[in-house]
Tab-separated table of N, CA and C in Angstrom:
chain	number	residue	atom	x	y	z
A	27	MET	N	-11.532	13.225	21.302
A	27	MET	CA	-11.529	12.421	21.711
A	27	MET	C	-12.816	11.204	20.202
A	28	SER	N	-11.964	10.031	19.743
A	28	SER	CA	-12.201	9.102	19.113
A	28	SER	C	-13.327	8.303	19.702
A	29	ASP	N	-13.925	8.022	19.276
A	29	ASP	CA	-15.159	6.756	19.736
A	29	ASP	C	-14.163	5.603	19.184
A	30	GLY	N	-15.245	4.719	19.821
A	30	GLY	CA	-13.954	3.164	20.732
A	30	GLY	C	-13.879	2.372	18.721
A	31	LEU	N	-14.858	2.451	18.084
A	31	LEU	CA	-14.767	1.980	17.010
A	31	LEU	C	-13.520	2.461	15.010
A	32	ASN	N	-13.326	3.578	16.014
A	32	ASN	CA	-12.431	4.408	14.807
A	32	ASN	C	-10.447	4.069	15.638
A	33	ALA	N	-10.857	3.806	16.847
A	33	ALA	CA	-9.732	4.163	17.316
A	33	ALA	C	-8.551	3.729	17.041
A	34	GLY	N	-7.373	3.380	16.951
A	34	GLY	CA	-6.362	2.914	16.291
A	34	GLY	C	-5.957	3.259	15.015
A	35	GLY	N	-6.362	2.230	14.634
A	35	GLY	CA	-5.742	1.864	13.118
A	35	GLY	C	-4.043	2.273	12.565
A	36	VAL	N	-3.722	1.737	10.979
A	36	VAL	CA	-2.755	2.412	10.695
A	36	VAL	C	-2.038	3.549	9.327
A	37	SER	N	-0.543	3.832	8.900
A	37	SER	CA	-1.053	4.409	7.895
A	37	SER	C	0.264	3.736	7.477
A	38	VAL	N	0.582	3.266	6.858
A	38	VAL	CA	2.056	1.877	6.052
A	38	VAL	C	2.246	3.590	5.200
A	39	ILE	N	4.156	2.924	5.324
A	39	ILE	CA	4.398	3.855	3.989
A	39	ILE	C	5.417	2.777	3.563
A	40	LEU	N	5.076	2.189	2.090
A	40	LEU	CA	4.772	1.655	1.995
A	40	LEU	C	6.230	2.107	0.125
A	41	ARG	N	7.149	1.748	0.872
A	41	ARG	CA	9.251	3.014	0.331
A	41	ARG	C	9.738	1.007	0.033
A	42	SER	N	9.928	0.932	-0.670
A	42	SER	CA	10.283	-0.790	-0.724
A	42	SER	C	9.741	-1.047	-1.952
A	43	ASP	N	11.260	-1.749	-3.199
A	43	ASP	CA	10.214	-2.572	-4.202
A	43	ASP	C	10.154	-4.191	-4.468
A	44	ASP	N	10.370	-3.886	-2.711
A	44	ASP	CA	11.040	-5.975	-2.196
A	44	ASP	C	9.536	-7.110	-2.584
A	45	TYR	N	9.197	-7.673	-2.904
A	45	TYR	CA	7.683	-8.352	-2.361
A	45	TYR	C	7.157	-8.083	-0.805
A	46	GLU	N	8.157	-8.965	-0.203
A	46	GLU	CA	7.659	-8.972	1.454
A	46	GLU	C	7.587	-7.942	1.811
A	47	SER	N	7.941	-6.381	1.177
A	47	SER	CA	7.173	-5.319	2.189
A	47	SER	C	6.498	-4.623	2.088
A	48	VAL	N	5.708	-4.783	0.590
A	48	VAL	CA	4.523	-4.962	0.154
A	48	VAL	C	3.598	-5.842	0.333
A	49	HIS	N	3.507	-6.441	0.223
A	49	HIS	CA	3.371	-8.234	1.150
A	49	HIS	C	2.618	-7.900	1.869
A	50	TYR	N	3.352	-7.787	2.768
A	50	TYR	CA	3.387	-6.918	4.261
A	50	TYR	C	2.511	-5.873	4.641
A	51	GLY	N	2.477	-4.784	3.821
A	51	GLY	CA	1.996	-4.185	3.815
A	51	GLY	C	0.528	-4.516	3.649
A	52	LEU	N	0.098	-4.504	3.203
A	52	LEU	CA	-0.562	-4.937	2.307
A	52	LEU	C	-1.507	-6.153	3.178
A	53	ALA	N	-1.895	-6.450	3.811
A	53	ALA	CA	-1.151	-6.879	5.130
A	53	ALA	C	-1.956	-7.139	7.420
A	54	LEU	N	-1.239	-5.966	6.642
A	54	LEU	CA	-1.616	-5.405	7.965
A	54	LEU	C	-2.798	-3.647	7.639
A	55	ALA	N	-2.644	-3.271	6.357
A	55	ALA	CA	-3.609	-2.504	6.611
A	55	ALA	C	-4.813	-3.593	6.706
A	56	ALA	N	-5.233	-4.625	5.323
A	56	ALA	CA	-5.603	-5.862	5.504
A	56	ALA	C	-6.805	-5.990	6.847
A	57	ALA	N	-5.493	-6.155	7.302
A	57	ALA	CA	-6.256	-6.668	9.317
A	57	ALA	C	-6.626	-6.022	9.458
A	58	ALA	N	-6.076	-3.923	9.903
A	58	ALA	CA	-6.872	-2.942	10.322
A	58	ALA	C	-7.936	-3.371	9.890
A	59	LEU	N	-9.014	-2.699	8.365
A	59	LEU	CA	-9.294	-2.125	8.226
A	59	LEU	C	-11.006	-3.410	8.533
A	60	ALA	N	-10.147	-5.115	8.592
A	60	ALA	CA	-10.856	-6.312	8.985
A	60	ALA	C	-11.001	-6.259	10.574
A	61	VAL	N	-10.505	-5.535	11.230
A	61	VAL	CA	-11.647	-5.267	13.205
A	61	VAL	C	-11.692	-3.698	12.338
A	62	ASN	N	-12.275	-2.620	11.469
A	62	ASN	CA	-12.800	-1.691	11.849
A	62	ASN	C	-11.919	-0.087	11.613
A	63	LYS	N	-10.644	-0.730	12.229
A	63	LYS	CA	-9.572	0.311	12.198
A	63	LYS	C	-9.057	0.649	10.611
A	64	PRO	N	-8.958	2.421	11.152
A	64	PRO	CA	-8.518	3.339	9.782
A	64	PRO	C	-7.528	2.524	9.111
A	65	ALA	N	-6.638	2.699	7.627
A	65	ALA	CA	-6.010	1.994	7.154
A	65	ALA	C	-5.691	3.255	5.623
A	66	VAL	N	-4.119	3.710	6.199
A	66	VAL	CA	-3.377	5.134	5.054
A	66	VAL	C	-2.430	3.433	4.968
A	67	LEU	N	-2.626	4.165	2.874
A	67	LEU	CA	-1.676	2.620	2.005
A	67	LEU	C	-1.036	4.105	0.823
A	68	PHE	N	0.632	4.638	1.404
A	68	PHE	CA	1.185	5.753	0.767
A	68	PHE	C	2.596	4.550	0.387
A	69	PHE	N	2.338	4.360	-1.572
A	69	PHE	CA	3.372	4.678	-1.062
A	69	PHE	C	3.899	5.296	-2.315
A	70	THR	N	5.267	5.132	-2.490
A	70	THR	CA	7.170	6.004	-2.547
A	70	THR	C	8.389	5.728	-3.546
A	71	MET	N	8.710	6.064	-3.686
A	71	MET	CA	9.797	5.324	-4.300
A	71	MET	C	9.636	3.576	-5.096
A	72	GLY	N	10.062	3.510	-4.447
A	72	GLY	CA	10.655	1.606	-4.748
A	72	GLY	C	8.775	0.793	-5.278
A	73	GLY	N	8.374	1.497	-4.031
A	73	GLY	CA	6.548	0.870	-2.962
A	73	GLY	C	5.825	1.099	-4.242
A	74	ILE	N	6.126	2.263	-5.291
A	74	ILE	CA	5.104	2.097	-6.667
A	74	ILE	C	5.804	1.311	-7.161
A	75	ARG	N	5.336	0.828	-7.437
A	75	ARG	CA	6.369	-0.248	-7.955
A	75	ARG	C	5.010	-0.852	-8.408
A	76	ALA	N	4.652	-1.585	-7.142
A	76	ALA	CA	3.539	-2.032	-6.193
A	76	ALA	C	2.197	-1.767	-8.155
A	77	LEU	N	2.108	-0.843	-8.281
A	77	LEU	CA	0.804	-0.517	-8.415
A	77	LEU	C	0.934	-0.060	-9.958
A	78	GLN	N	2.725	-0.578	-10.437
A	78	GLN	CA	2.954	-1.281	-11.623
A	78	GLN	C	2.620	-1.932	-12.638
A	79	GLY	N	1.908	-2.243	-13.640
A	79	GLY	CA	1.599	-3.794	-13.966
A	79	GLY	C	0.867	-5.144	-13.033
A	80	SER	N	0.187	-5.771	-13.683
A	80	SER	CA	-0.425	-7.022	-13.056
A	80	SER	C	0.461	-7.961	-13.552
A	81	PRO	N	0.808	-8.808	-13.727
A	81	PRO	CA	2.098	-8.184	-11.874
A	81	PRO	C	2.811	-6.949	-12.307
A	82	PRO	N	2.292	-6.585	-10.966
A	82	PRO	CA	3.846	-5.760	-10.554
A	82	PRO	C	4.917	-6.018	-10.612
A	83	LEU	N	5.815	-4.768	-10.797
A	83	LEU	CA	8.088	-5.182	-10.686
A	83	LEU	C	7.985	-4.596	-9.125
A	84	LEU	N	8.144	-6.069	-9.041
A	84	LEU	CA	8.783	-6.406	-8.005
A	84	LEU	C	9.545	-7.424	-7.897
A	85	ARG	N	11.093	-6.691	-6.569
A	85	ARG	CA	11.324	-7.874	-6.338
A	85	ARG	C	11.123	-9.006	-5.449
A	86	ASP	N	11.341	-10.167	-5.792
A	86	ASP	CA	11.236	-11.263	-5.301
A	86	ASP	C	9.151	-12.392	-5.057
A	87	TRP	N	9.506	-11.479	-6.970
A	87	TRP	CA	7.438	-12.019	-7.498
A	87	TRP	C	7.556	-13.452	-6.840
A	88	ASP	N	8.323	-13.705	-7.639
A	88	ASP	CA	7.351	-15.343	-7.743
A	88	ASP	C	7.029	-15.509	-6.243
A	89	ARG	N	7.577	-15.416	-4.917
A	89	ARG	CA	6.566	-15.219	-3.825
A	89	ARG	C	5.441	-15.303	-4.327
A	90	ASP	N	5.098	-14.930	-4.329
A	90	ASP	CA	2.808	-14.984	-4.867
A	90	ASP	C	2.359	-15.714	-4.935
A	91	ALA	N	3.444	-16.508	-5.809
A	91	ALA	CA	2.714	-18.357	-6.317
A	91	ALA	C	3.240	-19.034	-5.263
A	92	GLY	N	4.213	-19.100	-4.674
A	92	GLY	CA	4.013	-20.006	-3.203
A	92	GLY	C	3.408	-18.960	-2.415
A	93	ASN	N	3.763	-18.590	-1.978
A	93	ASN	CA	2.382	-17.674	-1.048
A	93	ASN	C	0.734	-18.101	-1.650
A	94	ARG	N	0.150	-17.874	-2.736
A	94	ARG	CA	-1.171	-18.639	-2.751
A	94	ARG	C	-1.209	-19.760	-2.849
A	95	ALA	N	-0.437	-21.377	-3.468
A	95	ALA	CA	-0.373	-22.447	-2.685
A	95	ALA	C	-0.317	-22.822	-1.284
A	96	ARG	N	-0.027	-22.090	-0.744
A	96	ARG	CA	0.297	-22.576	0.985
A	96	ARG	C	-0.755	-21.985	1.664
A	97	GLY	N	-1.953	-21.186	0.801
A	97	GLY	CA	-3.357	-20.716	1.302
A	97	GLY	C	-2.513	-19.483	2.236
A	98	VAL	N	-1.222	-18.418	1.779
A	98	VAL	CA	-1.455	-17.243	2.715
A	98	VAL	C	-1.761	-16.394	1.479
A	99	GLY	N	-2.565	-15.281	1.571
A	99	GLY	CA	-3.185	-13.867	1.248
A	99	GLY	C	-1.956	-13.303	-0.995
A	100	ASP	N	-2.519	-13.636	-0.985
A	100	ASP	CA	-1.505	-13.344	-2.102
A	100	ASP	C	-1.777	-11.698	-2.381
A	101	PHE	N	-0.743	-11.152	-3.095
A	101	PHE	CA	-1.027	-9.916	-3.512
A	101	PHE	C	-2.247	-9.173	-3.987
A	102	GLU	N	-2.437	-9.800	-4.322
A	102	GLU	CA	-3.792	-9.231	-5.834
A	102	GLU	C	-4.692	-9.180	-4.806
A	103	THR	N	-4.852	-10.655	-3.833
A	103	THR	CA	-6.548	-10.592	-3.118
A	103	THR	C	-5.927	-9.612	-1.589
A	104	LEU	N	-4.824	-8.706	-1.396
A	104	LEU	CA	-4.638	-8.297	0.138
A	104	LEU	C	-5.268	-6.446	-0.960
A	105	LEU	N	-4.750	-6.493	-2.086
A	105	LEU	CA	-4.739	-4.858	-2.699
A	105	LEU	C	-5.973	-5.470	-2.644
A	106	GLN	N	-6.930	-6.207	-2.985
A	106	GLN	CA	-8.122	-6.057	-3.490
A	106	GLN	C	-8.646	-5.590	-1.810
A	107	ALA	N	-9.123	-6.873	-1.229
A	107	ALA	CA	-8.880	-6.205	0.092
A	107	ALA	C	-9.039	-4.548	0.573
A	108	CYS	N	-8.643	-4.539	0.887
A	108	CYS	CA	-7.647	-2.694	1.482
A	108	CYS	C	-8.571	-1.621	0.070
A	109	VAL	N	-8.477	-2.354	-1.046
A	109	VAL	CA	-9.670	-0.949	-1.691
A	109	VAL	C	-11.322	-1.258	-1.579
A	110	GLU	N	-11.645	-2.752	-1.465
A	110	GLU	CA	-13.153	-3.114	-0.719
A	110	GLU	C	-12.884	-2.355	0.168
A	111	LEU	N	-12.571	-3.061	1.184
A	111	LEU	CA	-12.633	-2.410	2.480
A	111	LEU	C	-11.974	-1.053	3.121
A	112	GLY	N	-11.625	0.514	2.009
A	112	GLY	CA	-11.744	1.580	2.655
A	112	GLY	C	-10.765	1.545	2.776
A	113	ALA	N	-9.118	0.853	1.891
A	113	ALA	CA	-8.050	1.672	2.945
A	113	ALA	C	-8.449	3.822	1.651
A	114	ARG	N	-7.182	4.162	2.286
A	114	ARG	CA	-6.983	5.331	1.131
A	114	ARG	C	-5.561	5.060	0.871
A	115	LEU	N	-4.900	4.686	-0.036
A	115	LEU	CA	-4.309	4.236	-0.988
A	115	LEU	C	-3.985	5.276	-1.547
A	116	ILE	N	-2.401	6.305	-1.474
A	116	ILE	CA	-2.229	7.645	-1.859
A	116	ILE	C	-0.552	6.903	-1.925
A	117	VAL	N	-0.095	8.010	-3.647
A	117	VAL	CA	1.004	7.286	-4.237
A	117	VAL	C	1.615	9.594	-4.312
A	118	CYS	N	2.935	8.825	-3.632
A	118	CYS	CA	3.682	9.607	-3.588
A	118	CYS	C	3.840	10.435	-4.740
A	119	GLU	N	4.056	11.751	-4.870
A	119	GLU	CA	4.633	13.203	-5.833
A	119	GLU	C	5.823	13.449	-5.557
A	120	MET	N	6.854	12.713	-4.828
A	120	MET	CA	7.975	13.164	-4.833
A	120	MET	C	8.473	12.043	-5.375
A	121	GLY	N	8.040	10.750	-5.489
A	121	GLY	CA	8.346	9.624	-4.909
A	121	GLY	C	8.272	9.124	-6.705
A	122	LEU	N	6.682	10.295	-7.792
A	122	LEU	CA	6.791	9.261	-8.971
A	122	LEU	C	7.702	10.551	-10.111
A	123	ARG	N	8.462	11.290	-9.412
A	123	ARG	CA	8.855	12.553	-9.866
A	123	ARG	C	10.657	12.143	-10.116
A	124	SER	N	10.826	11.428	-8.253
A	124	SER	CA	12.147	11.282	-8.193
A	124	SER	C	12.560	9.547	-9.701
A	125	LEU	N	11.762	8.998	-9.929
A	125	LEU	CA	11.656	8.220	-10.313
A	125	LEU	C	10.939	7.681	-11.321
A	126	ASP	N	10.845	8.945	-12.073
A	126	ASP	CA	11.044	9.388	-13.231
A	126	ASP	C	9.362	7.696	-14.240
A	127	ILE	N	8.333	8.221	-12.718
A	127	ILE	CA	7.575	7.107	-13.901
A	127	ILE	C	5.961	7.857	-13.918
A	128	ASP	N	5.336	7.945	-14.318
A	128	ASP	CA	4.373	8.229	-14.542
A	128	ASP	C	3.612	7.856	-14.420
A	129	ARG	N	2.157	8.506	-13.998
A	129	ARG	CA	1.131	8.020	-13.095
A	129	ARG	C	0.343	7.219	-14.695
A	130	ALA	N	0.326	7.827	-15.796
A	130	ALA	CA	-0.788	6.749	-16.512
A	130	ALA	C	0.198	5.737	-16.797
A	131	GLY	N	0.763	5.534	-15.993
A	131	GLY	CA	1.168	4.090	-16.482
A	131	GLY	C	1.457	2.268	-15.316
A	132	LEU	N	0.102	3.507	-14.186
A	132	LEU	CA	0.126	2.389	-12.687
A	132	LEU	C	-1.418	2.713	-12.787
A	133	ARG	N	-1.530	0.982	-12.411
A	133	ARG	CA	-3.590	0.415	-12.073
A	133	ARG	C	-3.987	1.117	-12.414
A	134	ALA	N	-5.310	1.498	-13.145
A	134	ALA	CA	-5.673	2.432	-13.543
A	134	ALA	C	-7.142	1.812	-12.682
A	135	ASP	N	-7.652	0.130	-12.537
A	135	ASP	CA	-8.418	-0.954	-11.602
A	135	ASP	C	-8.060	-0.420	-9.849
A	136	VAL	N	-7.510	0.787	-9.180
A	136	VAL	CA	-7.172	0.569	-7.891
A	136	VAL	C	-6.924	2.488	-8.161
A	137	PRO	N	-8.500	2.298	-7.459
A	137	PRO	CA	-8.313	3.889	-6.427
A	137	PRO	C	-7.722	4.948	-5.897
A	138	PHE	N	-6.692	5.067	-6.149
A	138	PHE	CA	-5.334	6.143	-5.579
A	138	PHE	C	-5.536	7.745	-5.598
A	139	THR	N	-4.753	8.388	-4.858
A	139	THR	CA	-4.987	9.958	-4.579
A	139	THR	C	-3.398	9.369	-4.531
A	140	VAL	N	-3.157	11.172	-5.825
A	140	VAL	CA	-1.432	11.038	-5.830
A	140	VAL	C	-1.435	12.610	-4.732
A	141	ALA	N	-0.661	12.601	-3.720
A	141	ALA	CA	-0.635	13.462	-2.872
A	141	ALA	C	0.848	12.933	-2.511
A	142	GLY	N	1.192	14.816	-1.328
A	142	GLY	CA	2.432	14.654	-0.610
A	142	GLY	C	2.862	13.363	0.765
A	143	ILE	N	4.432	13.783	1.445
A	143	ILE	CA	4.398	13.934	2.270
A	143	ILE	C	3.583	14.483	3.714
A	144	VAL	N	2.926	15.866	3.379
A	144	VAL	CA	2.153	16.179	4.360
A	144	VAL	C	0.371	15.821	4.409
A	145	THR	N	0.179	15.772	3.236
A	145	THR	CA	-1.673	14.756	2.867
A	145	THR	C	-1.698	13.090	3.095
A	146	LEU	N	0.262	12.769	3.929
A	146	LEU	CA	0.070	11.256	4.711
A	146	LEU	C	-0.346	11.453	5.834
A	147	LEU	N	0.967	13.192	6.906
A	147	LEU	CA	0.063	13.111	7.651
A	147	LEU	C	-1.170	13.123	8.536
A	148	GLU	N	-1.559	14.273	7.677
A	148	GLU	CA	-3.451	14.631	7.981
A	148	GLU	C	-4.147	13.197	7.960
A	149	GLU	N	-3.277	12.717	7.420
A	149	GLU	CA	-4.613	11.091	6.708
A	149	GLU	C	-4.188	10.012	7.731
A	150	THR	N	-3.039	10.821	8.534
A	150	THR	CA	-2.875	9.544	9.802
A	150	THR	C	-3.015	10.413	11.857
A	151	LYS	N	-4.896	10.131	10.951
A	151	LYS	CA	-5.019	10.868	12.874
A	151	LYS	C	-4.554	9.981	13.697
A	152	PRO	N	-5.028	10.616	15.149
A	152	PRO	CA	-3.918	10.684	16.178
A	152	PRO	C	-4.957	9.408	16.354
A	153	GLY	N	-3.939	9.026	17.885
A	153	GLY	CA	-4.051	7.244	17.506
A	153	GLY	C	-3.663	6.481	16.549
A	154	MET	N	-3.841	6.533	15.038
A	154	MET	CA	-2.903	5.864	14.524
A	154	MET	C	-1.342	5.352	14.793
A	155	HIS	N	-1.200	4.369	13.992
A	155	HIS	CA	0.043	3.968	14.167
A	155	HIS	C	0.678	3.998	12.729
A	156	LEU	N	1.981	4.956	12.449
A	156	LEU	CA	2.926	5.269	11.318
A	156	LEU	C	3.694	4.128	11.923
A	157	VAL	N	3.679	2.788	10.654
A	157	VAL	CA	4.747	2.291	10.002
A	157	VAL	C	4.738	2.687	8.510
A	158	SER	N	6.361	2.133	8.312
A	158	SER	CA	7.389	2.634	6.987
A	158	SER	C	7.944	0.429	7.110
A	159	LEU	N	7.550	0.481	5.739
A	159	LEU	CA	7.796	-0.969	4.897
A	159	LEU	C	9.212	-0.770	4.214
């Protein structure tokens, strides 16, 4: 039985390279962490592009500046909040291979583990929600 503090939480599969999906996934994870719920971010396929460079290689990236101007949490703020609040970040090994992305080309300032779907499922504890974006 889980205690009330850690019940719930989210595991978010980020599989698209569009800004909106990645932004919302980061916001969802940051919100869970802010209320003391665990969060796992699983970057796979196109979602891995969120960790390629700064700025990331995401479609509709220009929306980030608009969000920042309107007082909406921007990509970097949300990503850093997830890191600082203790999100578990996993980059999918299969996704890296499928897209022929070298791990060395991903951001060195973001602590992530390269692993697979089994690890994602192991990290998604009972009571956590699994969301795919």
